[in-house]
C-alpha positions as a Markdown table, in Angstrom:
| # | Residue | x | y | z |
|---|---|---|---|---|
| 1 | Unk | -8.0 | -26.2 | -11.5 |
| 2 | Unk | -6.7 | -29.1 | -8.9 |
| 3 | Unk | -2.9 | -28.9 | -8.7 |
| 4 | Unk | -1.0 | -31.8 | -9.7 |
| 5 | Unk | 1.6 | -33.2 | -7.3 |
| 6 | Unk | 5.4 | -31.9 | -8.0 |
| 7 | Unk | 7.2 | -34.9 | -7.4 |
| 8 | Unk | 7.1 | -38.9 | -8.1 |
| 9 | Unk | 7.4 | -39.4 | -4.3 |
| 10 | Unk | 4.5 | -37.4 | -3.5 |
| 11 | Unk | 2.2 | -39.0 | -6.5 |
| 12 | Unk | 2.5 | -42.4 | -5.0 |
| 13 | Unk | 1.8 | -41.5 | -1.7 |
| 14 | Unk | -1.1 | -39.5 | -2.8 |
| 15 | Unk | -2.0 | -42.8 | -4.5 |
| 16 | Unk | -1.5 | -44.5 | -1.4 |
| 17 | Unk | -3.6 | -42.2 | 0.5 |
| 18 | Unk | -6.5 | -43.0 | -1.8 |
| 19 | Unk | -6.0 | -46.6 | -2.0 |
| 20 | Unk | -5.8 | -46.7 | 1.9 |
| 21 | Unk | -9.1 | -44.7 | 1.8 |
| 22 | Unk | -11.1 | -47.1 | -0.2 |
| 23 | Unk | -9.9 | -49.9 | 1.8 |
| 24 | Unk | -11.7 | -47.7 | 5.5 |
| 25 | Unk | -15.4 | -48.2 | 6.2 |
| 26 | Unk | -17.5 | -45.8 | 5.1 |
| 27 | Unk | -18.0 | -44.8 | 8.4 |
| 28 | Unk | -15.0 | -43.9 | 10.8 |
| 29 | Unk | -14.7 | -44.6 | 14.5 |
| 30 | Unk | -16.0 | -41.8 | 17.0 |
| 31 | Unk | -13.1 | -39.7 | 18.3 |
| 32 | Unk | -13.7 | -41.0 | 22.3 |
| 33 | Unk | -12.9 | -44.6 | 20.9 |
| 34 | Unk | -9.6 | -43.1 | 18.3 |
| 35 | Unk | -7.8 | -41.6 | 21.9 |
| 36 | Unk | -6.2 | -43.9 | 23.8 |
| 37 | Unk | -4.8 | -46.5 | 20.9 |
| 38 | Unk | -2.0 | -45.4 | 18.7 |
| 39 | Unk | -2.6 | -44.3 | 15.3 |
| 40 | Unk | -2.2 | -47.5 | 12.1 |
| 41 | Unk | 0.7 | -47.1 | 10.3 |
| 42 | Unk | -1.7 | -46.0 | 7.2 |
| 43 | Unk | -3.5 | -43.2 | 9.7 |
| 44 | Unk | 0.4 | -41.4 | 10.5 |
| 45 | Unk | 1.3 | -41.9 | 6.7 |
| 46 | Unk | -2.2 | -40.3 | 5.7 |
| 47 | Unk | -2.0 | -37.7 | 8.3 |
| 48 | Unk | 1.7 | -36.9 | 7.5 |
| 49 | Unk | 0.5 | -36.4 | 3.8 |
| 50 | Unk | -1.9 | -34.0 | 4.5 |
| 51 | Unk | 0.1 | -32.2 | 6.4 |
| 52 | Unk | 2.8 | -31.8 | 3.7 |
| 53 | Unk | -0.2 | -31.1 | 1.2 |
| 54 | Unk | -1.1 | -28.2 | 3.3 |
| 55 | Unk | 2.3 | -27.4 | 3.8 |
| 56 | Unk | 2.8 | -27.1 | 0.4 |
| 57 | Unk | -0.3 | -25.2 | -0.6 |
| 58 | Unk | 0.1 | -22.0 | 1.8 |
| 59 | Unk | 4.4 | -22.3 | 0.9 |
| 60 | Unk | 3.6 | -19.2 | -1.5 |
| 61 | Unk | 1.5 | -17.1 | 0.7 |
| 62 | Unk | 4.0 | -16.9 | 3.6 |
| 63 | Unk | 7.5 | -17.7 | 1.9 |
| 64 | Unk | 9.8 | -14.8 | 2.1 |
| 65 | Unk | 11.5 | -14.0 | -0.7 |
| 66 | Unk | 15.2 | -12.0 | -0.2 |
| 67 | Unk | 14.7 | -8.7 | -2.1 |
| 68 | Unk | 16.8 | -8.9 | -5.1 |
| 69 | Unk | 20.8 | -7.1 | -4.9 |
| 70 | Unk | 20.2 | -3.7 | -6.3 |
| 71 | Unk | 22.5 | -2.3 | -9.6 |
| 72 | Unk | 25.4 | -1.1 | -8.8 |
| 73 | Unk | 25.0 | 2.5 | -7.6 |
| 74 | Unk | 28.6 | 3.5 | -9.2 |
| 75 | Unk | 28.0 | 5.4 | -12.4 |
| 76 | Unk | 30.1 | 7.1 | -14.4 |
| 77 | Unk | 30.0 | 10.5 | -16.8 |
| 78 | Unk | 32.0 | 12.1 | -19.7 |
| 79 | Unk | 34.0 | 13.8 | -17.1 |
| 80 | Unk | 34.7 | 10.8 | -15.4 |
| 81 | Unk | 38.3 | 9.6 | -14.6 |
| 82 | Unk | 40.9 | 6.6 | -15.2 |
| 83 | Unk | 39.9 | 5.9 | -11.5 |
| 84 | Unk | 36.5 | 6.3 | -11.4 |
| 85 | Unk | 35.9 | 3.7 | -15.0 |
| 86 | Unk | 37.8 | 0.9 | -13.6 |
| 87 | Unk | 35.7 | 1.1 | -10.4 |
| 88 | Unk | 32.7 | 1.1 | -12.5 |
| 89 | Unk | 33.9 | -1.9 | -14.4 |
| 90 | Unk | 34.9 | -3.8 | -11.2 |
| 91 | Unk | 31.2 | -2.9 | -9.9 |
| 92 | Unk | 29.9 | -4.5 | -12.9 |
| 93 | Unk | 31.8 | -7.9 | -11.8 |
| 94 | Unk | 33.5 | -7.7 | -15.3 |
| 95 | Unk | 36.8 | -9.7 | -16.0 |
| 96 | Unk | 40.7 | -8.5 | -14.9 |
| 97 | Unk | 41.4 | -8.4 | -18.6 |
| 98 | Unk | 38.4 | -6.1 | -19.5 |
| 99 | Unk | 39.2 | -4.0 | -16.2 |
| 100 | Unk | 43.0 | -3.6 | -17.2 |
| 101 | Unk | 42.3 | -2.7 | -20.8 |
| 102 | Unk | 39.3 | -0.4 | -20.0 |
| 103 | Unk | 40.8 | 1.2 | -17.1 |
| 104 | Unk | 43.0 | 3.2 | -18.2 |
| 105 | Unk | 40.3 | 5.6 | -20.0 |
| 106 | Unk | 38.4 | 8.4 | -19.4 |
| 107 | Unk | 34.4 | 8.5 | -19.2 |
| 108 | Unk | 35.2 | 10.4 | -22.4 |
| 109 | Unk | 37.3 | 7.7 | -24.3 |
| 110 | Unk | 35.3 | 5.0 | -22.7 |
| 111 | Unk | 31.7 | 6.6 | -24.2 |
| 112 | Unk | 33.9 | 6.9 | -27.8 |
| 113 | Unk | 34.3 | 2.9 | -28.5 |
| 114 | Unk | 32.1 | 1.1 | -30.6 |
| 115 | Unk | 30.7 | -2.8 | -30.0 |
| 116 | Unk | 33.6 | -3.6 | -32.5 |
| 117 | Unk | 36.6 | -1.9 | -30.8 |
| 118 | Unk | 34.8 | -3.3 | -27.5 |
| 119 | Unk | 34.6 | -6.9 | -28.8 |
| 120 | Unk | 38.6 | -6.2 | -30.3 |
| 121 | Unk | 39.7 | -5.4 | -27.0 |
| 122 | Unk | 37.4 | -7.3 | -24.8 |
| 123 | Unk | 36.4 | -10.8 | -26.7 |
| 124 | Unk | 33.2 | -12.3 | -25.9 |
| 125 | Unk | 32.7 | -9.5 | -23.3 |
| 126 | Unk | 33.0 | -6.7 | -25.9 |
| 127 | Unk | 28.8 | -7.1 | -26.0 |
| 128 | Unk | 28.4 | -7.0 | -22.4 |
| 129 | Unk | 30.7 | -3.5 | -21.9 |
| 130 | Unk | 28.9 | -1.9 | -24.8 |
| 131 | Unk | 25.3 | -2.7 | -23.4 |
| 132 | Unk | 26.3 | -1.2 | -20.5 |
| 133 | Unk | 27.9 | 1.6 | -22.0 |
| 134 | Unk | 25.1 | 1.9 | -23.6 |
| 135 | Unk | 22.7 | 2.4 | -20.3 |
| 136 | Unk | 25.3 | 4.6 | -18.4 |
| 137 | Unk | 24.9 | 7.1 | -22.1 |
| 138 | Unk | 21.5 | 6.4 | -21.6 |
| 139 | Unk | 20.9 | 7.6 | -18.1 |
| 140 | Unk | 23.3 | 10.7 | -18.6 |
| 141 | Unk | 21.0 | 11.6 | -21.7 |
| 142 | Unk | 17.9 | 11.4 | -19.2 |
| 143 | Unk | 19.5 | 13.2 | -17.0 |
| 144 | Unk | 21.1 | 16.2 | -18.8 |
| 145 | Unk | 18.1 | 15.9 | -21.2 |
| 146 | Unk | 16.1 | 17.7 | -18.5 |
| 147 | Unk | 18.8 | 20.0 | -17.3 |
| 148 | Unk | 19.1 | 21.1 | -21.4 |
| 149 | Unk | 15.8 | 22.1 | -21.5 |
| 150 | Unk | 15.4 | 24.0 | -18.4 |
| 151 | Unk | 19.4 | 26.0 | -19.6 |
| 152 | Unk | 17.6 | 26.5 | -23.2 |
| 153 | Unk | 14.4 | 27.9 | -21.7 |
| 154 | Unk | 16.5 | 29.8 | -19.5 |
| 155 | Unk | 18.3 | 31.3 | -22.5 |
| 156 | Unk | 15.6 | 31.8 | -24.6 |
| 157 | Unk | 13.8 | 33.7 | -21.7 |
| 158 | Unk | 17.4 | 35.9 | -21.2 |
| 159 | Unk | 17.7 | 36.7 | -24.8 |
| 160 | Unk | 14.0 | 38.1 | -24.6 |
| 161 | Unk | 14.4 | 39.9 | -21.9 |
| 162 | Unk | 17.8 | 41.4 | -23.3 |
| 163 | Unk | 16.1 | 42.2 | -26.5 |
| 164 | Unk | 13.0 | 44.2 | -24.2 |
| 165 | Unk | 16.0 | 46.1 | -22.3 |
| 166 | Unk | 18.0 | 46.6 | -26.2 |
| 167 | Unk | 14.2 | 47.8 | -27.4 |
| 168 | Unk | 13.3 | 49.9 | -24.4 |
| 169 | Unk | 17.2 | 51.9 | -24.1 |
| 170 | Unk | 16.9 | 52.7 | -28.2 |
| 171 | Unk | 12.9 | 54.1 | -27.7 |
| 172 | Unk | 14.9 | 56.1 | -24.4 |
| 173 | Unk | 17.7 | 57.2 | -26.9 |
| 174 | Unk | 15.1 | 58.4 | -29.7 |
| 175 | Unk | 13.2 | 60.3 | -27.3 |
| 176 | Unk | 16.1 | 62.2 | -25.7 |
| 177 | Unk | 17.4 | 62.8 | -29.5 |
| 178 | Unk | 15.0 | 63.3 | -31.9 |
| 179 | Unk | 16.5 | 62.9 | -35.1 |
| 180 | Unk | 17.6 | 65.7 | -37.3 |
| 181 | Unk | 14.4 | 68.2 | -39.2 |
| 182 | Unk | 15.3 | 67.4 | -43.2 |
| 183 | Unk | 12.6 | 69.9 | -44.2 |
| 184 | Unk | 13.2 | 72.0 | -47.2 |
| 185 | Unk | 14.8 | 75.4 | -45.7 |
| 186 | Unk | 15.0 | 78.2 | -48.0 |
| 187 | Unk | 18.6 | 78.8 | -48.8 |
| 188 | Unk | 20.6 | 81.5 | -47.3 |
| 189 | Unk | 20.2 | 85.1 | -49.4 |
């Protein structure tokens, strides 16, 4: 549908525009006659309006739009350090108090808190840590969620061929000692 003007300003000179129209013969001067006077004062303010009209029209087909700051590339991991959580804390902008209380723990420790004990020691940005506690468990689960799989299918594949090798060195050992002959022998005389 027609777009309605954004702005007060621009709604009475749109109505302006129209009133001025009304007002202009139905037919307007040929262009050789418009070139050598000066434009009325309702002419420039119609002209600049349709300029800022079309202006404002094409504004989202050629505005630029900064790409947004990506997440912070720091992560951290149940191995991770005292050193390594408080620079993942400072790369999630959180408060000096969260960053001094949190700091001093391992990925380990850090990973063992619940919202509660976050929301004890961090106050209204107890929520904040544990959501993004929450993520970093998140992506490590992703992440070692494939590597799991491929070290169980590795194992399983191991113990099978382990139990062919176990299978194959007993039918060996059978062959090279056949077990004892328990037939009936007639006894010695």
């Amino acid at each position: 549908g027609p777009r309605s003007p954004s702005t007060p300003a621009l709604t009475a000179r749109v109505s302006a525009f129209q009133n001025s129209k009304k007002k202009e013969s139905p037919r307007s001067p040929p262009p050789e006659e418009n070139r050598g006077r000066k434009p009325s004062p309702e002419e420039r303010q119609a002209d600049d309006l349709q300029e800022e009209l079309k202006t404002r029209m094409t504004m989202g087909k050629h505005r630029k739009f900064a790409p947004r700051p990506r997440a912070p590339s720091i992560s951290i991991d149940y191995d991770s350090s005292p050193e390594e959580v408080t620079k993942w804390l400072l790369s999630r902008n959180f408060s000096k108090l969260t960053v001094e209380s949190l700091g001093v723990l391992t990925g380990a420790q850090l990973f063992s808190l619940t919202k509660d004990e976050l929301k004890t020691v961090c106050y209204e940005e107890g929520q904040k840590v544990y959501s993004q506690i929450t993520v970093q468990k998140s992506l490590l689960d992703q992440q070692g969620g494939n590597q799991s799989e491929l070290q169980e299918m590795l194992k399983r594949r191991k113990n099978i061929a382990e139990r062919a090798s176990e299978d194959q060195l007993y039918e060996d050992y059978r062959l090279a000692n056949p077990p004892p002959d328990f037939s009936p022998h007639a006894p010695p005389n």
